[in-house]
Structures are given as C-alpha cells and as structure tokens.
Coordinates of C-alpha atoms and ligand atoms in Angstrom, one line a residue:
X29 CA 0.0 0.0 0.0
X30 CA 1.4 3.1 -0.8
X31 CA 1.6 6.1 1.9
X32 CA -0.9 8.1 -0.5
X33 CA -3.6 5.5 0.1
X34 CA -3.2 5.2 3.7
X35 CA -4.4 8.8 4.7
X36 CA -8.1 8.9 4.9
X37 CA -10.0 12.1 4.0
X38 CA -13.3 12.8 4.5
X39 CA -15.7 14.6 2.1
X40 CA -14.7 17.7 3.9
X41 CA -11.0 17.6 3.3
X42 CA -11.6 16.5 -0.1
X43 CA -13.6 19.5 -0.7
X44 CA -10.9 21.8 0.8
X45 CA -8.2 20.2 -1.8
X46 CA -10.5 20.8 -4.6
X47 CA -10.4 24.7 -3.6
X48 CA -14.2 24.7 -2.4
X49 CA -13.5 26.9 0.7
X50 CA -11.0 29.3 -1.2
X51 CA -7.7 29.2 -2.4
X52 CA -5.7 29.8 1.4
X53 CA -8.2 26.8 2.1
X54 CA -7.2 24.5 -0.4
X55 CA -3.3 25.4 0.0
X56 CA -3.5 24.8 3.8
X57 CA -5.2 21.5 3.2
X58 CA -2.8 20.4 1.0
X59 CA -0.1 21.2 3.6
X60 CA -2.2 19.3 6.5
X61 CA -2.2 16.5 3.9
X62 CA 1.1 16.6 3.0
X63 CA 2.4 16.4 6.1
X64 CA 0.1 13.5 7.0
X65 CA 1.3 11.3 4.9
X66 CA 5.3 11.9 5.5
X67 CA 4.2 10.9 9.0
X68 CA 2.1 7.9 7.5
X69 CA -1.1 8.9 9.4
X70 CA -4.5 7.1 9.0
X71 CA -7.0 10.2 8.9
X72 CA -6.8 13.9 10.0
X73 CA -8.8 15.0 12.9
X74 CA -10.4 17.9 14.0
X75 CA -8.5 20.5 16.2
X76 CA -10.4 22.7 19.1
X77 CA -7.4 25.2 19.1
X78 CA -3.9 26.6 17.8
X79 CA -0.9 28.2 19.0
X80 CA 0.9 29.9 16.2
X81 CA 4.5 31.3 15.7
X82 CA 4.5 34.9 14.3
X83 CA 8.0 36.3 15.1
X84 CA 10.2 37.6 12.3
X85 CA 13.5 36.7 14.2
X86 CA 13.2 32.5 13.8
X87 CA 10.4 32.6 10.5
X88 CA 12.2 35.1 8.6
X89 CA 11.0 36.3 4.9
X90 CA 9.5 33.2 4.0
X91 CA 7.3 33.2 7.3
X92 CA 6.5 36.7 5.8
X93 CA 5.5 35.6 2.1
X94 CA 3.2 32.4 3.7
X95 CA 1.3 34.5 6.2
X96 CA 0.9 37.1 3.3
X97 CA -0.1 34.6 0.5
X98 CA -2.9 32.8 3.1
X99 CA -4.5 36.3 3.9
X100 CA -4.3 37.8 0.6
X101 CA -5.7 34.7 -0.6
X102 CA -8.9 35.3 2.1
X103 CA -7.5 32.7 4.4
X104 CA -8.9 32.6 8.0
X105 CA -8.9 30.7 11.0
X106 CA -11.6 27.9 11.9
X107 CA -10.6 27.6 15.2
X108 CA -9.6 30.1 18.1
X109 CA -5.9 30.9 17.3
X110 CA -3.0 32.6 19.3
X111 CA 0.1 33.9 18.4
X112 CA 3.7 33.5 20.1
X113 CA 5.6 36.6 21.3
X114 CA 6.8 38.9 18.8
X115 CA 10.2 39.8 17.8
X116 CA 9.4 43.9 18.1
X117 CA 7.7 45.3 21.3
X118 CA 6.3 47.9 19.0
X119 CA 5.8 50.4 22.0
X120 CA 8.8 50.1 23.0
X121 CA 11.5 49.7 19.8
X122 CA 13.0 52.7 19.8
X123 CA 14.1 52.8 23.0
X124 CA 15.2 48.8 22.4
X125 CA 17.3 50.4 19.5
X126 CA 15.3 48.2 16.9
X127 CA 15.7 48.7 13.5
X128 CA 13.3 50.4 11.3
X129 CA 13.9 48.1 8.6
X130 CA 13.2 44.8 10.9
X131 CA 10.2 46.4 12.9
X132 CA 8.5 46.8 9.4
X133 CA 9.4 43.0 8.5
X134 CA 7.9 42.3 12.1
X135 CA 4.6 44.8 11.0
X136 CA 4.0 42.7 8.3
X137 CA 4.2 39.7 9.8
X138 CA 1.7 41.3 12.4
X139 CA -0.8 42.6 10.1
X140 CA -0.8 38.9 8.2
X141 CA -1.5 37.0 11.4
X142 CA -4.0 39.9 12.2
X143 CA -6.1 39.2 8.7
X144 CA -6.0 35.7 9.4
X145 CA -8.2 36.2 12.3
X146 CA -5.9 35.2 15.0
X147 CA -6.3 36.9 18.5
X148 CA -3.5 39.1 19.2
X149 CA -2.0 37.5 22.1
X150 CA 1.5 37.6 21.2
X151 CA 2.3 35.6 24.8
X152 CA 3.8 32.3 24.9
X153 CA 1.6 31.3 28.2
X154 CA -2.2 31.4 26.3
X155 CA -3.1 28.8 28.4
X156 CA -3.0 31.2 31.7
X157 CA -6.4 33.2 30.2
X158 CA -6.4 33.7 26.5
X159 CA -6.4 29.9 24.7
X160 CA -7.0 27.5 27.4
X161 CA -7.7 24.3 26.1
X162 CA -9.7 21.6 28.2
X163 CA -8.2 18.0 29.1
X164 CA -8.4 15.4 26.0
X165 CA -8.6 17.7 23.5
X166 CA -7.0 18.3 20.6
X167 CA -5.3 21.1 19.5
X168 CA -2.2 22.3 17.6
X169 CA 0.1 24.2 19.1
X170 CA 3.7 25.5 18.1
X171 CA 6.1 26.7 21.2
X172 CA 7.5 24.1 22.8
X173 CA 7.1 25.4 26.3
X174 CA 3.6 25.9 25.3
X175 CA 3.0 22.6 24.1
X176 CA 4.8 20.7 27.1
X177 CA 2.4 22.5 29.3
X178 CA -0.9 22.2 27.4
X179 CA -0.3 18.1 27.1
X180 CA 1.3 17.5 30.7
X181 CA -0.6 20.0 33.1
X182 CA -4.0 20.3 31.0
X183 CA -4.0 17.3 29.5
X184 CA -4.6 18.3 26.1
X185 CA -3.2 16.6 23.3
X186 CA -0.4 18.6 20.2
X187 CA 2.5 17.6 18.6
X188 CA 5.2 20.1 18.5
X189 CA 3.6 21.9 16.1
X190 CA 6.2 23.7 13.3
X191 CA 5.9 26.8 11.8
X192 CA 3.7 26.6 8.3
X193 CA 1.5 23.8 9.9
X194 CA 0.1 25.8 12.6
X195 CA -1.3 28.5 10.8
X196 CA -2.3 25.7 8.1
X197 CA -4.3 23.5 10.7
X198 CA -5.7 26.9 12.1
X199 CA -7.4 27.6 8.6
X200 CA -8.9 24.3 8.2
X201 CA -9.5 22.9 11.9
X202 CA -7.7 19.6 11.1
X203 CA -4.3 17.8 12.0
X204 CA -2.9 14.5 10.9
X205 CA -3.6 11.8 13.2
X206 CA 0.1 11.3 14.8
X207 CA 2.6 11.2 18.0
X208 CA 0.7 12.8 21.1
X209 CA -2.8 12.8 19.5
X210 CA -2.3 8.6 19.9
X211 CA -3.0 7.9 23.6
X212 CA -0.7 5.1 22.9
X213 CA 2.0 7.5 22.4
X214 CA 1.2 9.2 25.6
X215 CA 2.7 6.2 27.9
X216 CA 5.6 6.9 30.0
X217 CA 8.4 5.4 29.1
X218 CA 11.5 6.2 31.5
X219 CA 11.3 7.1 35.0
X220 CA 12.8 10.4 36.9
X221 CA 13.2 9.5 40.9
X222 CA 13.6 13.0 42.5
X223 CA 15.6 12.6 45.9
X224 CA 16.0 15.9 46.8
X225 CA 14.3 17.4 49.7
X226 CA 12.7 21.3 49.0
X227 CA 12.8 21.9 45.4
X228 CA 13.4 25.7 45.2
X229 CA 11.8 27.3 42.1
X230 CA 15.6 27.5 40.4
X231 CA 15.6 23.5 41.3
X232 CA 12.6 23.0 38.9
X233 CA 14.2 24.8 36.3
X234 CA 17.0 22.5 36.7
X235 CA 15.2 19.8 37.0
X236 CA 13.5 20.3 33.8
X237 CA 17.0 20.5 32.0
X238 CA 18.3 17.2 33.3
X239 CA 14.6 15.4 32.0
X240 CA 15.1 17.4 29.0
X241 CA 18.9 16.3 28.7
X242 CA 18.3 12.2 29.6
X243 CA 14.8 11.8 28.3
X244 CA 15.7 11.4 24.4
X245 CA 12.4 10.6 22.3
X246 CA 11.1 9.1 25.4
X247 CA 8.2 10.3 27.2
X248 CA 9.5 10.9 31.0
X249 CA 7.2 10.5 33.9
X250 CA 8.7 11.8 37.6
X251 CA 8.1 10.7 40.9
X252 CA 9.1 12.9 44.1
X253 CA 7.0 15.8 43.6
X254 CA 5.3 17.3 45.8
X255 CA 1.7 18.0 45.3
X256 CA 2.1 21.9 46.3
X257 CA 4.3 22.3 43.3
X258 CA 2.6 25.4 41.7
X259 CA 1.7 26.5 38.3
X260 CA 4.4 28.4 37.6
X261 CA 6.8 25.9 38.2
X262 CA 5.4 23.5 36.3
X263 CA 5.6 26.3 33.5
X264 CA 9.6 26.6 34.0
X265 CA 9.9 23.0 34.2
X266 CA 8.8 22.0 31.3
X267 CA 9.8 25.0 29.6
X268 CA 13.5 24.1 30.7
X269 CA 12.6 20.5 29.7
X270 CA 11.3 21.1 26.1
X271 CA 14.4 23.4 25.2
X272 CA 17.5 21.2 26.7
X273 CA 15.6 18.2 24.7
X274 CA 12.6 17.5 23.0
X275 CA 10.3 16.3 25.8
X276 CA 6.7 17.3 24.9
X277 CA 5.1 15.4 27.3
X278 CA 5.8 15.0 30.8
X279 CA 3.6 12.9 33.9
X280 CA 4.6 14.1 37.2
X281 CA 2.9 11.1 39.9
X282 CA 0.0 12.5 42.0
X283 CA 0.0 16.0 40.2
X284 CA -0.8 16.3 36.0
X285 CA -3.6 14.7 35.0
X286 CA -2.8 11.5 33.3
X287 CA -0.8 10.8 36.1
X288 CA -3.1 11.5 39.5
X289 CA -4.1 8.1 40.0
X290 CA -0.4 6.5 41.0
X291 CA -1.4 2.8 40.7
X292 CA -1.6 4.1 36.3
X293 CA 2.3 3.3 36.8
X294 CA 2.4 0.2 38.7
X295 CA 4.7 -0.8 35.6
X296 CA 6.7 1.7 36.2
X297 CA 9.6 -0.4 38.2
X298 CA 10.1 -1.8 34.6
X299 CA 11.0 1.5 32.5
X300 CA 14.4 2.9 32.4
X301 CA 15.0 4.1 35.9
X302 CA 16.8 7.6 36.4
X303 CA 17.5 9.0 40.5
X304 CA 18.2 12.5 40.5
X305 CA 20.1 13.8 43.2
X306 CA 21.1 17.4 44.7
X307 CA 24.5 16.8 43.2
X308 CA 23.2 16.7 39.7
X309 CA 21.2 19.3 40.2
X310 CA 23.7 21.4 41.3
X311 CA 26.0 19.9 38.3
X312 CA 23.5 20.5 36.0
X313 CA 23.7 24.3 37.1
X314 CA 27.2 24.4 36.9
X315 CA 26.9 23.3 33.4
X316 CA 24.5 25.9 32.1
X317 CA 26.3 28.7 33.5
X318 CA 28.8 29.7 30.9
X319 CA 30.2 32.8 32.3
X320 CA 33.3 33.4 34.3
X321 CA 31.7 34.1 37.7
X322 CA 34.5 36.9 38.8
X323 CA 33.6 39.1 34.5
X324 CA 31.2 41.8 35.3
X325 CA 27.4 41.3 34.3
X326 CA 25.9 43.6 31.7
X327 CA 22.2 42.4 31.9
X328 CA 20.1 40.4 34.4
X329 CA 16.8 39.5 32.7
X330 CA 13.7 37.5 34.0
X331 CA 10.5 36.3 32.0
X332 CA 11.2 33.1 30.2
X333 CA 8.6 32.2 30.0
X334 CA 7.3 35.4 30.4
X335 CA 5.9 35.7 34.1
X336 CA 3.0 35.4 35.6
X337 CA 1.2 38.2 38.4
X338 CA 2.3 35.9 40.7
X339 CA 5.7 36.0 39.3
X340 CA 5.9 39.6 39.3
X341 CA 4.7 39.5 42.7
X342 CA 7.1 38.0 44.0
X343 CA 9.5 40.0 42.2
X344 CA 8.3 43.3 43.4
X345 CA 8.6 41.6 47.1
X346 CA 12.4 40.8 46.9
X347 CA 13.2 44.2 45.5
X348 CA 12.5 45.5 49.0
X349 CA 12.4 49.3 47.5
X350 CA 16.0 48.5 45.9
X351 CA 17.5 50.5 42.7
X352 CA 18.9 48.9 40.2
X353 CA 22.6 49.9 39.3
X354 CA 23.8 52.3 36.9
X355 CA 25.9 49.7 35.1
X356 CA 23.2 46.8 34.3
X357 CA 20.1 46.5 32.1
X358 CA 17.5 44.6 34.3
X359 CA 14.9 43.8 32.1
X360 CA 12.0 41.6 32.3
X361 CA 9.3 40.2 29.7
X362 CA 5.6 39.9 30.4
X363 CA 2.5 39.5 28.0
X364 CA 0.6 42.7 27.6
X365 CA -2.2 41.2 29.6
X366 CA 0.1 40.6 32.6
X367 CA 1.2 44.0 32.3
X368 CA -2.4 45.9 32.0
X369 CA -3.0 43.5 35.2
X370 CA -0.3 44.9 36.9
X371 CA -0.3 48.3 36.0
X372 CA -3.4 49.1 38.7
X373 CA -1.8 46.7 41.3
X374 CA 0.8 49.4 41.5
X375 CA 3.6 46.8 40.6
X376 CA 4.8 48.4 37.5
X377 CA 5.0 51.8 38.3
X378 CA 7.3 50.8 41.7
X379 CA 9.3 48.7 39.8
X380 CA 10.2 50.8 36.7
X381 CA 10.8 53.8 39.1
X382 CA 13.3 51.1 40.9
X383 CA 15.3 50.8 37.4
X384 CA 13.7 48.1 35.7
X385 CA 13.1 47.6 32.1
X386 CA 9.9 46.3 31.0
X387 CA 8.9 44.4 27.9
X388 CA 5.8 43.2 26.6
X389 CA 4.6 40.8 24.0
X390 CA 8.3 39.6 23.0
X391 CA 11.4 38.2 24.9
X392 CA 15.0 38.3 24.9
X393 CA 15.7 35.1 23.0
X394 CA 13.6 36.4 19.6
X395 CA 14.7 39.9 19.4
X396 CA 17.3 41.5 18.4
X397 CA 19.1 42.4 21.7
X398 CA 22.5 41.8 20.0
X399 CA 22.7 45.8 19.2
X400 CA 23.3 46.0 22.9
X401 CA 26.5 44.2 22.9
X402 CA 26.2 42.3 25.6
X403 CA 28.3 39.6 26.9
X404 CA 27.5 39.0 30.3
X405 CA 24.0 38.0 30.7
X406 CA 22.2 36.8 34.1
X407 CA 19.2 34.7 34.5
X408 CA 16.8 32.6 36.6
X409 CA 15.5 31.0 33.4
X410 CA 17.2 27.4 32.0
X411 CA 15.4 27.9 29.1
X412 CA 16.4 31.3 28.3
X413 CA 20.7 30.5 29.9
X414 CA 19.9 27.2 27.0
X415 CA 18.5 29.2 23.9
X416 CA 19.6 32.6 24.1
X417 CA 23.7 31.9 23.4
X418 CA 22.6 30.3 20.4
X419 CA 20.8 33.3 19.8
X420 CA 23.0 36.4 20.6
X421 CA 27.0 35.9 21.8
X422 CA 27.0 35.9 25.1
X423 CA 27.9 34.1 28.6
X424 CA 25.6 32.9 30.9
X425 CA 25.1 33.1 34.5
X426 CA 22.2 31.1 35.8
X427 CA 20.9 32.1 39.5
X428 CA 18.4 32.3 41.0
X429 CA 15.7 35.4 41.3
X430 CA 17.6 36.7 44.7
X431 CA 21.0 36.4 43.0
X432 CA 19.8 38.1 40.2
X433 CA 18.1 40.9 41.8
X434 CA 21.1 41.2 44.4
X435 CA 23.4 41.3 41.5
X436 CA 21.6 43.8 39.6
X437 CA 21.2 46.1 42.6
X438 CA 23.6 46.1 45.0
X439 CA 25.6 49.2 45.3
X440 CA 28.7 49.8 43.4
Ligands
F3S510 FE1 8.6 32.3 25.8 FE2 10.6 33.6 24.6 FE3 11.1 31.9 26.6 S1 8.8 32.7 23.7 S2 9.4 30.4 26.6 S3 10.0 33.9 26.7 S4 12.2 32.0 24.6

C-alpha cells in the first residue's frame, strides 16, 4: 500500500483540496495532507485550538511571504488561534534600539496574522487566560514550552507543532492523526526519581534540563514531587525541559492529570529508571552557566517564559524598594495582559521607578538584543541560559531570582 492510500480524508477535506473553501483553504489543506502522509497517518482530525509562531526573528522572509499569501488569498482561522511573542515590542522599539527596517518585517508579519483572524495575544503562556484548552482535546500548538504545558498539566493533546503547519491546521480545523494525539503514544516510558528534599523554584528549572537532557524521544514520567508544586513551576519546568531536549510530554505522579491516579504506573519499576540527586542538580547548574563568575554582568533579565502576576509579585517583594545599578540593564518580559494586570496593582510603576526595564509581547531570545553588545547576561531562566547563546553571543550566569536581583542592585 502506498503512503498516499493510507491517509483517509473525509468529504470535507476532499472539498478543501478541490479549492471549495477558497484558495488559502485548499493550500492549507494540501499542507495538513502533505504532512500526514510523510508521517504515514491514518486520517486527519479535527482540532479545538492553535498556537501559532508569528516572530520575524526565527520565521524570517519566507514566514512573511506564507502569512501574506494565506490572507491575501482570504484565508482565515476555523478555530480560536493565538500567536507567540513577537520579535518587536512595538511600544517600546526605539528605546530597544530596533531597527526600522526589521520592525516593518515584524509589521508585516503582524498585520498577516491579524487578517488571518488570529487573537493578538502575542504571549507564549495562552493557556494562563487567552487559549485555554480543556483536558483530551486536541489542538495544535507550536512553542515548545507551550506545548509541554498544554499536554502534561492540562491534558490536552499537540505535537510540536512547526511553523507553516500551525497557521495551516488553524485555517482548516484539522491535524494529521500522529505522535501525542495517539493515547498510545502518551505512555511513560522512562522514569525520573527525585531525591531531593525542598525543590526551590531555580531547582525546577534544573530539573527540567536534566529530564530534557536524559529523556531522548522518550516520554519521562517523575516521581518525588510534591503536590504543592505550583503553576508556575510546572511552566519553568517543562519550559526548561522542552528546550535542553525534545520532551513534549511529561507525567509528574499525583499531580498532571494522566498521572493523579499512582497505581496508572504500577509498571513503572520496569522503565528505564533515572535517581536524581542534589548533586546533579547542582551539576546540572554548573553546566548551564557559561560565564566566568569573577567578568562583570551587563544584563540580568527574568520572563522566560514570560511571568506570571504571581511572578511579578514575587519580584516586586524581593526588591525591598531596591534601585537597580547604573551599570546593568534589568529587564523583564511579560505578555501585555500581565502588564495591563499589573499596572493598577501598582507593581509596575514601583518597579520601573526602581530601574527596571519592562517588555511586553516579545522576549529576549527572539529579538534582536545583539545591538546592545552584551556579553555577560544573568538569569533565573534554564530555558532562556539554553537558547539565548545560540541566539545572541553571550555568557551565561544562571541564578536564581535573589541572586539576580542582588546582582543587579547592589551598590557599586
Ligand atoms: Fe517564551 Fe521567549 Fe522563553 S517565547 S518560553 S519567553 S524563549
């Protein structure tokens, strides 16, 4: 049988290929299709949601010329769409010394996904308010942090959705029938055992590198948790876990969702068994810090992912009505919801009068902070200390948030 005869289509998706919806219709489906069969799927299926990518920095011209074709071509979304975090804060690019010539590319780019009906969102956390998907449904979502979260904590089913076949399965409301949408594929497969007494919130982001690291194609499920682990760290976990290795799925016993009941892994003494210690976590550190401790930092930045109220709560507390040097950039990313949330609570105003640079709707890792000419950056996020050399030339020091705030203001 040949891999053309074993995708099923429906009526429906035959009448998308045969350009009954509209030309962005038909080319979408024959992506979706396409797509399908290199991964030998049986039959699309209908989506409830996307996540899209819509910065200029990673999809460059050609993310430009799509976007452009499918709403020039009338293209729109079937499903409630968001969009990733931009590569331009456009309220803020001048004083981020952005170029005029890449904020236009980044206009376009905005005005494309705007046509094509998708909610402006630019926020790689949708699932805190704005796309918040319910357990065993599927959707298809691009950003891995994103996607690690929606399947493990929610429940929800993706794929690590690439660019091109997001906005694709957006217009028509249908994915191929493949990797995390099969409940088989879902099973854990190797085991974490986390013997460490009082994770700190840096200690999840570790934690999330050294799954990320050891986990391979394998779907990793951890015991040793405690149940009070929050949101927030379940974000940075898997955030951290998704970007140090391609984990897109993780069950944490007696906390995500298809892991609450415990007896679900009474196999588990069979998988591939992994301890993890508070020596590797603090090797694991030691490892993602790049930087000569004693070289001067030039910029301590917080927000990958970008933070939550909470977050920024929590921030504002460990300030303690501190100013941030003359000699560092302390910047930190939030969506634009966050930020309209905590410009009444009185958080932003106290912190930008302490010295701090805010952001919203993009991050460090997808624009162009290069013009700065950093070297020396400081962070509390593994993701961001794992991405953002590959991004911009730069050491790393990864610390946690007192650290970084104690670094960025003490006294001279
Ligand atoms: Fe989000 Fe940017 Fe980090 S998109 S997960 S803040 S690299």
């Amino acid at each position: 049988m040949s891999r053309e005869t074993c995708l099923h289509l429906n009526d429906k998706d035959r009448a998308f290929l045969d350009g009954h919806f509209g030309p962005a219709e038909k080319l979408a489906m024959e992506v979706v299709v396409d797509v399908g069969r290199a991964f030998e799927a049986e039959r699309l299926i209908p989506i409830t949601s996307a996540h899209i990518l819509g910065h200029y920095g990673s999809l460059h011209d050609a993310g430009i010329e799509l976007l452009e074709r499918l709403a020039a071509d009338g293209g729109a979304c079937r499903v409630p769409t968001t969009v990733d975090p931009s590569s331009v804060d456009f309220a803020r690019a001048n004083a981020f010394r952005v170029s005029s010539d890449y904020v236009s590319r980044q206009d376009r780019l905005r005005r494309a996904v705007e046509r094509l009906g998708v909610t402006p969102s630019w926020s790689c956390i949708p699932y805190h308010s704005m796309n918040v998907p319910r357990f065993g449904q599927n959707i298809a979502w691009a950003e891995s942090s994103a996607v690690v979260y929606a399947n493990s904590v929610i429940g929800a089913r993706t794929n690590r959705t690439p660019f091109g076949l997001d906005i694709c399965a957006a217009i028509t409301g249908r994915i191929p029938y493949s990797g995390l949408y099969r409940k088989k594929n879902r099973v854990a497969t190797i085991l974490f055992d986390v013997q460490v007494q009082q994770l700190s919130d840096l200690d999840y982001h570790t934690l999330g590198a050294i799954v990320g690291s050891r986990s391979g194609s394998a779907v990793p499920a951890i015991r040793g948790i405690p149940t009070s682990v929050t949101n927030d760290q379940l974000k940075t976990f898997g955030a951290a876990a998704a970007s140090s290795g391609s984990v897109a799925l993780f069950h944490i016993m007696g906390v995500t969702p298809e892991a609450r009941l415990q007896g679900r892994f009474s196999g588990c003494e069979s998988m591939q068994r992994m301890v993890v210690t508070r020596d590797d976590l603090q090797e694991m550190e030691r490892r993602i810090s790049t930087a000569d401790p004693a070289a001067p930092v030039d910029m301590v930045t917080l927000g990958c992912p970008l933070l939550s109220v909470e977050e920024l709560k929590q921030v504002f507390a460990r300030m303690g009505g501190r100013q941030v040097r003359k000699d560092i950039h302390f910047w930190i990313y939030l969506s634009q919801e966050t930020y309209d949330l905590a410009v009444p609570m009185g958080l932003i105003g106290a912190l930008e009068a302490a010295g701090i640079w805010f952001s919203t709707g993009t991050c460090a890792t997808i624009s162009p902070v290069k013009v700065w000419g950093f070297s020396h950056v400081m962070t509390n996020s593994a993701k961001c200390a794992l991405v953002v050399p590959s991004e911009h030339n730069v050491r790393i020091s990864y610390r946690d948030i007192d650290t970084c705030i104690l670094t960025a203001t003490e006294a001279i």
